[in-house]
Short mmCIF file of C-alpha atoms (C1' of nucleotides) in Angstrom, two decimals:
data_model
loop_
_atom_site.label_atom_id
_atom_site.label_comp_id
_atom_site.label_asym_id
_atom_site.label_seq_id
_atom_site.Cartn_x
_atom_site.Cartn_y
_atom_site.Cartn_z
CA UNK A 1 274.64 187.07 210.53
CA UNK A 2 276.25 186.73 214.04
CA UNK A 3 277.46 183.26 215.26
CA UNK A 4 274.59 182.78 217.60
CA UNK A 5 272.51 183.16 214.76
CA UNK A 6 274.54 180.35 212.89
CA UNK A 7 273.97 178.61 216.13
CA UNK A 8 270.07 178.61 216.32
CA UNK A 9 269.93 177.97 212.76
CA UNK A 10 272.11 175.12 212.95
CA UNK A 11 270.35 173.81 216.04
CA UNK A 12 266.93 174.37 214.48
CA UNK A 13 268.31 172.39 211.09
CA UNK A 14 269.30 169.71 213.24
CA UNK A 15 266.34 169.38 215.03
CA UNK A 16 264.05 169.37 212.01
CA UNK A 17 266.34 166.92 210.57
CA UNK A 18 265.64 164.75 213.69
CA UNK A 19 261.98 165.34 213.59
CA UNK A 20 261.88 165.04 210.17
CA UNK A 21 263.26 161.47 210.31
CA UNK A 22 261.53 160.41 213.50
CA UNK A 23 258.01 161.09 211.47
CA UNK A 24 259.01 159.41 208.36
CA UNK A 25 260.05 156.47 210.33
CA UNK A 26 256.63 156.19 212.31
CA UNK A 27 255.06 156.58 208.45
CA UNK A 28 256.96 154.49 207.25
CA UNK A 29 256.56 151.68 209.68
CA UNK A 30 253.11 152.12 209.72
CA UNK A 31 251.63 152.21 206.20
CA UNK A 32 254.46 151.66 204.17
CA UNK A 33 256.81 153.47 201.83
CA UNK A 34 254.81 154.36 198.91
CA UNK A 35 251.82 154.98 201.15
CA UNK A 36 252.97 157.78 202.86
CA UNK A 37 253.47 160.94 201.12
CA UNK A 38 256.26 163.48 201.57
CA UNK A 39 253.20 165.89 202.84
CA UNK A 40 252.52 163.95 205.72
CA UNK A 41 255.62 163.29 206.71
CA UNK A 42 256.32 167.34 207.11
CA UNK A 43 253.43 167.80 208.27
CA UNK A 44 253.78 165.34 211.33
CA UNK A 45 257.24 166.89 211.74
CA UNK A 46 255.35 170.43 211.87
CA UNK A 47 258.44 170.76 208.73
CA UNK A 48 258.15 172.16 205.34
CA UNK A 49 257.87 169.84 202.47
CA UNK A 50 260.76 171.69 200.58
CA UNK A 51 263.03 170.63 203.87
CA UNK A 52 263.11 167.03 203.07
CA UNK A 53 264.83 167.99 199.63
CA UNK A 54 267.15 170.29 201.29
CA UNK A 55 268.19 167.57 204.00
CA UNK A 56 268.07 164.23 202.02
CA UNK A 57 267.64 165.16 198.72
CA UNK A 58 264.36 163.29 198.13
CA UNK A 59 261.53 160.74 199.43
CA UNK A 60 264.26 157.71 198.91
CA UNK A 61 267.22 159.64 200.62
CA UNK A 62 264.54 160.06 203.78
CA UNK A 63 264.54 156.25 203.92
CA UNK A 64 268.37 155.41 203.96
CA UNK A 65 268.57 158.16 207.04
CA UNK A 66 266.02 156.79 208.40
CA UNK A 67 267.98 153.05 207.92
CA UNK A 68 271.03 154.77 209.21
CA UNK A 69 268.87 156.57 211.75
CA UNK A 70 267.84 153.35 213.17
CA UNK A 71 271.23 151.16 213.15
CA UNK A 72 272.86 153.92 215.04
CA UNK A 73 270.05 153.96 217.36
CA UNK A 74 270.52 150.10 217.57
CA UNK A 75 274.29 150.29 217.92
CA UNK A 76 274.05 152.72 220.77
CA UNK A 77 271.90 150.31 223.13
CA UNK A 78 273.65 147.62 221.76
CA UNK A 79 272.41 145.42 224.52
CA UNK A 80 268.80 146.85 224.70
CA UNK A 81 267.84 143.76 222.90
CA UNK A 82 271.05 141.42 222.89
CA UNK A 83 272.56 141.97 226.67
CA UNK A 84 275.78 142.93 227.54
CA UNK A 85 277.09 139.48 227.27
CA UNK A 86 280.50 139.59 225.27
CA UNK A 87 281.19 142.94 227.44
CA UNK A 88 280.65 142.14 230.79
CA UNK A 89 280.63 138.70 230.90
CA UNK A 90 283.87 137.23 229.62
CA UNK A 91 285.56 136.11 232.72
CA UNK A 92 282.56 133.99 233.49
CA UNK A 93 281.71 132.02 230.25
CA UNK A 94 280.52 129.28 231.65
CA UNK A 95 277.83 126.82 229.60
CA UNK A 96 275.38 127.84 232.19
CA UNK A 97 276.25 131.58 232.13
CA UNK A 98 275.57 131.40 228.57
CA UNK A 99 272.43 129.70 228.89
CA UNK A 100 271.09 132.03 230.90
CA UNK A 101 272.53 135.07 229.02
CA UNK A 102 270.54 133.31 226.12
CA UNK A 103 267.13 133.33 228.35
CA UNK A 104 268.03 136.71 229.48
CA UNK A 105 268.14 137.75 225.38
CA UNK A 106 265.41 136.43 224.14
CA UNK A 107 263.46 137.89 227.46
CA UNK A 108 264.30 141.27 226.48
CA UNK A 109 263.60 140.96 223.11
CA UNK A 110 260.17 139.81 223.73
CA UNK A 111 259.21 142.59 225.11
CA UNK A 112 261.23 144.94 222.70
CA UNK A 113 259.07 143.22 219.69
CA UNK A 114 256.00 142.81 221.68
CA UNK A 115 255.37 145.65 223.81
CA UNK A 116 257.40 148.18 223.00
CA UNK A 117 255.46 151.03 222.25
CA UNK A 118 258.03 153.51 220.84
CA UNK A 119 260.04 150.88 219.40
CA UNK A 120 256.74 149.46 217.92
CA UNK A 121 257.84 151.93 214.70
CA UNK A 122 261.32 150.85 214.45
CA UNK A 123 260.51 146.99 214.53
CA UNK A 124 257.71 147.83 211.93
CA UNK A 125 260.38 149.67 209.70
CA UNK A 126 263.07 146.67 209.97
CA UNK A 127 260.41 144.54 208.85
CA UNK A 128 258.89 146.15 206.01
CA UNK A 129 262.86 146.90 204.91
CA UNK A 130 263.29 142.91 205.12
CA UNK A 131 260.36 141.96 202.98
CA UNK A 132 260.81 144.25 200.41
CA UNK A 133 264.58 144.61 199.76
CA UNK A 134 266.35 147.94 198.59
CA UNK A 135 269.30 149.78 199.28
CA UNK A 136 268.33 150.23 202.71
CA UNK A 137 268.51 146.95 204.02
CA UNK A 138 272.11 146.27 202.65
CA UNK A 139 273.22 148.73 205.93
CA UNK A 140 270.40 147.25 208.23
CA UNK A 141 271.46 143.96 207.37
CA UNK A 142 275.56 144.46 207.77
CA UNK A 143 275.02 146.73 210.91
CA UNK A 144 272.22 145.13 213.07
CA UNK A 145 270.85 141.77 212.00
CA UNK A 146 274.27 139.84 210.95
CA UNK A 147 276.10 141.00 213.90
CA UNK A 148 273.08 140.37 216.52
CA UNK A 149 273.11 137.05 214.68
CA UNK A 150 276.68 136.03 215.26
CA UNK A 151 276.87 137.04 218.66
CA UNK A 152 273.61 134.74 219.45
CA UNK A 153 275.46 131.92 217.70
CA UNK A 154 278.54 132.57 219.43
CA UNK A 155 277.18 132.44 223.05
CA UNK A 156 275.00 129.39 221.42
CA UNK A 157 278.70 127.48 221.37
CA UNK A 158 279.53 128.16 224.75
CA UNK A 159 276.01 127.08 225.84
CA UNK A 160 275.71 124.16 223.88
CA UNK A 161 279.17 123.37 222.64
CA UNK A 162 278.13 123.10 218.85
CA UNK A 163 280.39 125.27 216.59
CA UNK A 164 278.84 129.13 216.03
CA UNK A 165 278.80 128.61 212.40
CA UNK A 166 277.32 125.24 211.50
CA UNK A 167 274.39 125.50 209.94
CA UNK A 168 272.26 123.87 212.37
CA UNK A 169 273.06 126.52 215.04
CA UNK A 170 272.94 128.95 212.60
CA UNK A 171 268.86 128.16 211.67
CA UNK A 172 268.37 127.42 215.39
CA UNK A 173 268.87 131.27 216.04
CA UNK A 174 266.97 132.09 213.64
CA UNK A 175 263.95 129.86 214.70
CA UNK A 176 264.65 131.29 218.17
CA UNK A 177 264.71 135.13 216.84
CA UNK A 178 261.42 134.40 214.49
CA UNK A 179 259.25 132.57 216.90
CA UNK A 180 259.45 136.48 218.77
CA UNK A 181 259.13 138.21 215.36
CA UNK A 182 255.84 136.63 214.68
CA UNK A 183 253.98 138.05 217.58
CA UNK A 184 255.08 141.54 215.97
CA UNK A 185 254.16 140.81 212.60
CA UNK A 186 251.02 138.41 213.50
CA UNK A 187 250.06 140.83 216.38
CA UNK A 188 246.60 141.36 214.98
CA UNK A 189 245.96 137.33 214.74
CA UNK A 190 247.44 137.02 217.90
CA UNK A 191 245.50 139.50 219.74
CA UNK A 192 242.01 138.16 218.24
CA UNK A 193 242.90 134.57 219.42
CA UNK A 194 244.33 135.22 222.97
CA UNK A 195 241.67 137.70 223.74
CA UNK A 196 244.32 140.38 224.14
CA UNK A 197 242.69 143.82 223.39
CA UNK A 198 246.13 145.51 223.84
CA UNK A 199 249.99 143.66 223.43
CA UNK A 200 251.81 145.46 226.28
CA UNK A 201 254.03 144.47 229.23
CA UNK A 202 251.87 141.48 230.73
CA UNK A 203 251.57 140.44 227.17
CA UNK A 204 255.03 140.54 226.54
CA UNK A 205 255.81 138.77 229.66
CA UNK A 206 253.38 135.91 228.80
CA UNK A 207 255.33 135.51 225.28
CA UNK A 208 258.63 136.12 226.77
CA UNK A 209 257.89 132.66 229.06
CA UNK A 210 256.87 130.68 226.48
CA UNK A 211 259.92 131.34 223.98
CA UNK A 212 262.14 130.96 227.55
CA UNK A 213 260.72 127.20 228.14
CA UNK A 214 261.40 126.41 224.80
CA UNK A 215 264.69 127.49 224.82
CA UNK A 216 265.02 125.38 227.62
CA UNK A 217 263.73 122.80 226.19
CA UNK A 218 265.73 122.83 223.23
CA UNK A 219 269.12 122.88 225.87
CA UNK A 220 268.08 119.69 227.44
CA UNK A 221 267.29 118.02 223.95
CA UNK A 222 270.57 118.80 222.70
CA UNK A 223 272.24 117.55 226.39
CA UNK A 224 270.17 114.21 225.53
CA UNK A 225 271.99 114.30 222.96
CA UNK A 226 275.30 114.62 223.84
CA UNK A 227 274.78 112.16 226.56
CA UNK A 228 273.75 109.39 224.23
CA UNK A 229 276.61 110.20 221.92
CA UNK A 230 279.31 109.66 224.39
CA UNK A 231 277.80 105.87 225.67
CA UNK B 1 223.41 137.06 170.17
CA UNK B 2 223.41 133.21 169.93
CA UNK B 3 224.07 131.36 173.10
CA UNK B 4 227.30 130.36 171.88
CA UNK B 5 228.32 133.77 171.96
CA UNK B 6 227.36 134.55 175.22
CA UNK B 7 229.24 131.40 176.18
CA UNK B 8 232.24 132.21 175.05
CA UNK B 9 231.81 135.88 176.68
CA UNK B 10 231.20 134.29 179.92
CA UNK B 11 233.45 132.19 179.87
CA UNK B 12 236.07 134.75 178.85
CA UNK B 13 234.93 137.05 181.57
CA UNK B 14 235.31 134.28 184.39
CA UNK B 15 238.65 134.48 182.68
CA UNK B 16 239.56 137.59 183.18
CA UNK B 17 238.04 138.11 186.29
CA UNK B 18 240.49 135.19 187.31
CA UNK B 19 243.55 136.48 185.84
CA UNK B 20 242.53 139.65 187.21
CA UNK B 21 242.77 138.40 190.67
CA UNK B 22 246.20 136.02 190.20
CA UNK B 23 248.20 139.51 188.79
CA UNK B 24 246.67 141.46 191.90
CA UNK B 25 247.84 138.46 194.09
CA UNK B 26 251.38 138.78 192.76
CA UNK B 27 251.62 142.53 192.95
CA UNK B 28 250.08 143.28 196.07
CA UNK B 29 252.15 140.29 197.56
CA UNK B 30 255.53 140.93 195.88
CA UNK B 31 255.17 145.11 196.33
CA UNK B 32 252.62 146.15 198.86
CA UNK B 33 248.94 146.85 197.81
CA UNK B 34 249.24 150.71 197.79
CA UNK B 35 253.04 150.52 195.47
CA UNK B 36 250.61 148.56 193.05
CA UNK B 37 249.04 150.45 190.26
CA UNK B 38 245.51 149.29 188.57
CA UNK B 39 247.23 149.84 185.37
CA UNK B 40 250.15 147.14 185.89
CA UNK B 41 247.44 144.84 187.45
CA UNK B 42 245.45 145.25 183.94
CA UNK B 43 248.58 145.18 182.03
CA UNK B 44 249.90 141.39 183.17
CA UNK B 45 246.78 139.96 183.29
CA UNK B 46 246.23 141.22 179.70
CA UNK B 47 243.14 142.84 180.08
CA UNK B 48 241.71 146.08 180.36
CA UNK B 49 241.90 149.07 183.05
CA UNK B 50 238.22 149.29 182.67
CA UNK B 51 237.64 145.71 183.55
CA UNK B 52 238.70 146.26 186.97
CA UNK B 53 236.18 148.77 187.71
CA UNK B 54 233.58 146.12 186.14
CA UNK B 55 234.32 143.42 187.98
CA UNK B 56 235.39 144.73 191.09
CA UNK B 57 234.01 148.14 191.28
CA UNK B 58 237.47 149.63 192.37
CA UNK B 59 240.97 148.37 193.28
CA UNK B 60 239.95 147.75 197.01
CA UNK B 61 237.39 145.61 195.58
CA UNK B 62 240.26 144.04 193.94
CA UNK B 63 241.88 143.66 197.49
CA UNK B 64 238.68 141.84 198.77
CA UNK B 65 238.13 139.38 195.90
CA UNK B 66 242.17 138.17 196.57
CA UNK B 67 241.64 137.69 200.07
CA UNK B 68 238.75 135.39 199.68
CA UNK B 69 240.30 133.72 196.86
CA UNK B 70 243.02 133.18 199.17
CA UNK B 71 240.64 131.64 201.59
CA UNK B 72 238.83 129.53 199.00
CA UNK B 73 241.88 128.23 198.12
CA UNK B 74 243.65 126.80 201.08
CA UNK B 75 240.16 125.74 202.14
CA UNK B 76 240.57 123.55 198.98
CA UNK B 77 243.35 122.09 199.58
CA UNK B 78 242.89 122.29 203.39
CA UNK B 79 245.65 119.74 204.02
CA UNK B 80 248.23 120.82 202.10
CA UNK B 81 249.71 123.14 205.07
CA UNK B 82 247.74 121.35 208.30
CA UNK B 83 247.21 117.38 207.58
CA UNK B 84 244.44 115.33 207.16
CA UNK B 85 244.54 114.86 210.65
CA UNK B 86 241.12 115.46 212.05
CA UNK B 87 239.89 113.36 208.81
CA UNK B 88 242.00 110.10 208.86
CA UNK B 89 243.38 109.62 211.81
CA UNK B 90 240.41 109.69 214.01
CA UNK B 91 240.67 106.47 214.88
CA UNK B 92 244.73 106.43 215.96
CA UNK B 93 243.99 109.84 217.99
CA UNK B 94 247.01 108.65 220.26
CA UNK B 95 249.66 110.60 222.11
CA UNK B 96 252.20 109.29 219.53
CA UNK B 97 250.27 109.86 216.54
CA UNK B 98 249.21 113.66 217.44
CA UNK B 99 253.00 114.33 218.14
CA UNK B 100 254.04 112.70 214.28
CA UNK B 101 250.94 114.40 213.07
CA UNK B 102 252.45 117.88 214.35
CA UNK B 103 255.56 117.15 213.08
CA UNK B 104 254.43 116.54 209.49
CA UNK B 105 252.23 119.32 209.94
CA UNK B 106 255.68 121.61 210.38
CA UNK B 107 257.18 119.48 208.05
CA UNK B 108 254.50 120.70 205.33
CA UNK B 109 254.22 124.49 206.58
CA UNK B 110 258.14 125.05 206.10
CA UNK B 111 257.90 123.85 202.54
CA UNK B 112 255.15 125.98 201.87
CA UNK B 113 256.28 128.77 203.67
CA UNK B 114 259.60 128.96 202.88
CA UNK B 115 260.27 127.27 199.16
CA UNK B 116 256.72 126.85 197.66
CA UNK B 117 257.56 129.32 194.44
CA UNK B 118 253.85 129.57 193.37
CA UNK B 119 252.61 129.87 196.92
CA UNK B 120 255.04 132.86 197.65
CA UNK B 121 253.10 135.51 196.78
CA UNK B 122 249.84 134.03 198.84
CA UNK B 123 252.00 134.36 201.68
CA UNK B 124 253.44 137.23 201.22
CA UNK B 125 250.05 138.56 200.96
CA UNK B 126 248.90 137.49 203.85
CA UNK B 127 251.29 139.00 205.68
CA UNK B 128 250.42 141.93 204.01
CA UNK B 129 247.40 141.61 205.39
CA UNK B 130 248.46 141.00 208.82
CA UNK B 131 250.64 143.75 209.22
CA UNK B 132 248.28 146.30 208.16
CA UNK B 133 244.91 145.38 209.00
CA UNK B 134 241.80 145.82 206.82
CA UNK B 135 238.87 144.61 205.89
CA UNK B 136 240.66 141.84 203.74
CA UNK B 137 242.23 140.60 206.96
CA UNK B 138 238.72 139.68 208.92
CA UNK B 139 238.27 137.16 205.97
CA UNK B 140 241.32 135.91 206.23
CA UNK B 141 241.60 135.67 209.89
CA UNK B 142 238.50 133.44 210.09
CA UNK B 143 238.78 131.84 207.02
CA UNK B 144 242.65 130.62 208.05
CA UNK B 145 244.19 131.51 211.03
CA UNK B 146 241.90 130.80 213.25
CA UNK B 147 240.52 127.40 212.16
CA UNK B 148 244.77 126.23 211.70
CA UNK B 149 245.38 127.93 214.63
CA UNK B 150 242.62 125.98 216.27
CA UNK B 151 242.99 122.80 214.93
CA UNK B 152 246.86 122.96 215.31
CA UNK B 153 245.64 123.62 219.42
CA UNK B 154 243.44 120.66 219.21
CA UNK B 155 246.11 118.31 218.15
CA UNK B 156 248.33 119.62 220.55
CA UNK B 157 245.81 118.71 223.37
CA UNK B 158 246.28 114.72 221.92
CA UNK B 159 249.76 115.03 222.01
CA UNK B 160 250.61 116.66 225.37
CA UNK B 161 247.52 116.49 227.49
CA UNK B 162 247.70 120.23 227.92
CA UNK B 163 244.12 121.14 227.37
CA UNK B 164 243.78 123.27 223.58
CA UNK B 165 242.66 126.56 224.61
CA UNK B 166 245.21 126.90 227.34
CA UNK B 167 247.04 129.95 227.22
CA UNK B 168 250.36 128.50 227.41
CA UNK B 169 249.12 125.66 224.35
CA UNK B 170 247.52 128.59 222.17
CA UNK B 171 250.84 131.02 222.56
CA UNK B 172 253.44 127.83 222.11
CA UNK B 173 251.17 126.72 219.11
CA UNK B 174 252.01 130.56 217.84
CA UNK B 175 255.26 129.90 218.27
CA UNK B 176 255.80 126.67 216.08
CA UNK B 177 254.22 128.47 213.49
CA UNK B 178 255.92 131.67 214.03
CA UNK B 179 259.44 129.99 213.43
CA UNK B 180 258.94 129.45 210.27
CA UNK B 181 257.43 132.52 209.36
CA UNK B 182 260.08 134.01 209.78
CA UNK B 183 261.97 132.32 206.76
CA UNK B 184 259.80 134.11 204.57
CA UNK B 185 259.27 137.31 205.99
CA UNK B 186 263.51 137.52 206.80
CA UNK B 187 264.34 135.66 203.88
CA UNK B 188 266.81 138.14 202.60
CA UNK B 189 268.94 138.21 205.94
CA UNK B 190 268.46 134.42 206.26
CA UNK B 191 270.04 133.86 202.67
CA UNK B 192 272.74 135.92 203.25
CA UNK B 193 273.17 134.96 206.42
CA UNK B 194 273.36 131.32 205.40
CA UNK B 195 274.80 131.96 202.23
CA UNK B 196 271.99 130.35 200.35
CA UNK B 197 271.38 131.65 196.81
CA UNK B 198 268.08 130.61 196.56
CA UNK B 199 265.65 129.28 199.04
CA UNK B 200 264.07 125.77 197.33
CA UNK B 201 263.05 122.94 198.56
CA UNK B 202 266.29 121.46 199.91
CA UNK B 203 266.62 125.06 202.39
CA UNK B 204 263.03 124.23 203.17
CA UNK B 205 264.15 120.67 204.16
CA UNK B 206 266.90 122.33 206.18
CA UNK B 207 264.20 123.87 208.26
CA UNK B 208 262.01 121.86 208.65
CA UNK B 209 264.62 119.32 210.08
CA UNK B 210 265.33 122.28 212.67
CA UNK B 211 261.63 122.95 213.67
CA UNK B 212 261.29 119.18 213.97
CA UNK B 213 263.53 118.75 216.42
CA UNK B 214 262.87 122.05 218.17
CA UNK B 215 258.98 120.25 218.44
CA UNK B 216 260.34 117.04 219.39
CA UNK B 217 262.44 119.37 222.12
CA UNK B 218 259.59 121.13 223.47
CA UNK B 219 257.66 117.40 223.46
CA UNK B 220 260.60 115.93 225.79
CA UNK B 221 260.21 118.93 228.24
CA UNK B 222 256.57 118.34 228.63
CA UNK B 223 257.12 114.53 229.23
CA UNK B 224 259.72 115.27 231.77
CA UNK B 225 257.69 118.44 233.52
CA UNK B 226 254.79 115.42 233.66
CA UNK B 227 257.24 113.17 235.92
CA UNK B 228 258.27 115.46 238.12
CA UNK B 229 254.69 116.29 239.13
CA UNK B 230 253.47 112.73 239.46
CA UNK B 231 256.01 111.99 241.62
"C1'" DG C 1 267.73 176.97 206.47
"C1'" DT C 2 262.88 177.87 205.70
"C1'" DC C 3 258.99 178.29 203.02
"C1'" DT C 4 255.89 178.94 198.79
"C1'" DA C 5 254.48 178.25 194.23
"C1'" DT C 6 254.47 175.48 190.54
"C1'" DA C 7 255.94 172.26 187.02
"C1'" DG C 8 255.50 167.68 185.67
"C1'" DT C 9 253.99 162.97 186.48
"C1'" DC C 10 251.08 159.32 187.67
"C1'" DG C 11 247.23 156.94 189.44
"C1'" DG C 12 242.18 155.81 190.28
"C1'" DA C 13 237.90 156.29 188.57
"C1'" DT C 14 234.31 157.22 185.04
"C1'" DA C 15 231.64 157.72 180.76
"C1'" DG C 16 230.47 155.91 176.74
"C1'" DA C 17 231.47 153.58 172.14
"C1'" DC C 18 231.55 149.01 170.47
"C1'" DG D 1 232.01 142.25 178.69
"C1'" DT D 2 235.69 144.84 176.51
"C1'" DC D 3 238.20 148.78 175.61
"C1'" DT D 4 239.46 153.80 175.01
"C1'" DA D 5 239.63 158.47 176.22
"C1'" DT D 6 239.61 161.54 179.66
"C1'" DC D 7 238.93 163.88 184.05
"C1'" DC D 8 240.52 164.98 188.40
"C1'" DG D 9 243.10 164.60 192.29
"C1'" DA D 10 247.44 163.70 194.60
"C1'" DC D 11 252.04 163.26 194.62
"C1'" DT D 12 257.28 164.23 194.05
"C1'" DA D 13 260.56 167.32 192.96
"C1'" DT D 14 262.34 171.85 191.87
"C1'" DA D 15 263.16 176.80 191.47
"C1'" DG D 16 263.50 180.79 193.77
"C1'" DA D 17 262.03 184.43 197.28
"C1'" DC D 18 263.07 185.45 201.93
#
DNA sequence: GTCTATAGTCGGATAGAC
DNA sequence: GTCTATCCGACTATAGAC
């Protein structure tokens, strides 16, 4: 065998692993673990079946690659969905930089959840992962949601001066992360009732807005606060 | 065959056509409809493969007959998640009163939602449902959501003056709700993230304290965005 | 690395006795 | 209405040729 033989064959292994993963993922986001069959999955990679066992071993090994699969992904945008705020914004860490760093986040993330069409799968996957718990989610969980969670909490001090880590910041974030969620997960009661017949940039926009004057509202609340406390 | 006999058959068919329906419930709620087998459904309600087929001519049937048990149910109880409101407090339909109405209403959903042990699996199913529309879901969706959904609009109307069936009132409506969704669907990150063990009804108290004030929030912005344009 | 054939398992549905 | 036996199809995983 000469090396650029090695080389196509390693390319083409490579590339079927990719595909191979990219299908399962779509599959898997779409219908479910156990509803999607190895078959499919090869087939909508234009694979062989016996190539899953050859790359990960079996039908569960597919999933934790496909976990992996998508924290890297997540890791590498890193501020697709969360900004570039600790990076590029240090010098200026102002309680209205953050604020708007924290409109800025939950903007993008709207329309990551919402309208995303290619990340429609991945947001599916992370779901399903999160309601059903297994060995996959222990890496999601340690390499996307708890760090994406810590950094919203720790801009949340600078923009509201309450510690990262108290509890009521803590569920805050989480009530601002899940009022997004819902219009991923709910997206079929949510189209029905607003009349949408698709969920796609205007959409996303529209729900992006609301979750932005809320926010807002929440940051005047908690100045009310603070205001009363010091008289 | 006396009529006592057939009593007692009926009787114990109603039976098992119930506990038929509760085990699917679980299952399909705790592991996904198609990771369910007929067989385990049979097996914990302690009856009989063959019964399934007999009462509900095949597992989606099975599917079906949840889903509008589901709806009978929380069309039972009605108020258990939304209030009485439409019912009793007709007669105090003030600003004030819509606003504590809403916040008792989010007061009740995060208990259900989020700590309610025997009401887990009805949510969980219906967000089975919702991610992966069938047939089940049209039930659902105007047995529940939309009536809640409307009535939850309605209320909102009373308590801001923003007219129900706004687009802004429908999608912030979606996202009260939507907070504390999320509990349940991201349970597993928010207990670790949280460091919760379990999620009972003190966690559900947390959260509800948090969406309360988030409403209240959101209530104060809509006062003060009234000012400004009257002046 | 790819692909085929096949072993072994499991699940849904049915027929028919009681 | 209940229960058993059984069929048939589909699936995962594996062994082995190329």
């Amino acid at each position: 065998m000469t090396i650029s033989e090695q080389d196509r064959q390693a390319q083409s292994g490579e590339q079927t692993r990719a595909a191979l993963i990219h299908a399962a993922l779509q599959l898997f986001g779409s219908k479910g673990f156990e509803a999607t069959s190895t078959r499919e999955i090869a087939s909508r990679a234009r694979a062989n079946i016996g190539s899953i066992a050859y790359h990960f071993g079996n039908k569960e090994g597919l999933r934790l690659a496909a976990a992996d699969y998508i924290v890297a992904t997540i890791q590498d945008v890193a501020g697709q969905a969360l900004g570039h705020y600790a990076v590029i914004d240090i010098p200026a860490e102002t309680k209205e930089s953050a604020r708007q760093q924290l409109g800025l986040v939950l903007e993008r993330m709207a329309r990551f959840v919402v309208a995303q069409p290619a990340a429609g799968e991945i947001v599916q996957f992370l779901l399903r992962e999160l309601a059903q718990p297994t060995a996959a989610l222990d890496r999601i969980y340690s390499g996307v949601f708890e760090p994406t969670h810590k950094r919203l909490c720790a801009i949340w001090e600078v923009a509201t001066g309450e510690p990262a880590e108290s509890e009521r910041t803590r569920l805050t974030v989480f009530t601002l992360i899940g009022q997004l969620v819902y219009f991923r997960i709910g997206r079929e009661a949510v189209k029905r009732r607003m009349d949408w017949t698709l969920m796609g940039e205007a959409e996303a926009a529209a729900v992006a807005a609301i979750a932005r004057q809320n926010l807002m509202a929440i940051f005047a609340a908690r100045d009310a606060e603070q205001e009363r406390a010091q008289r």
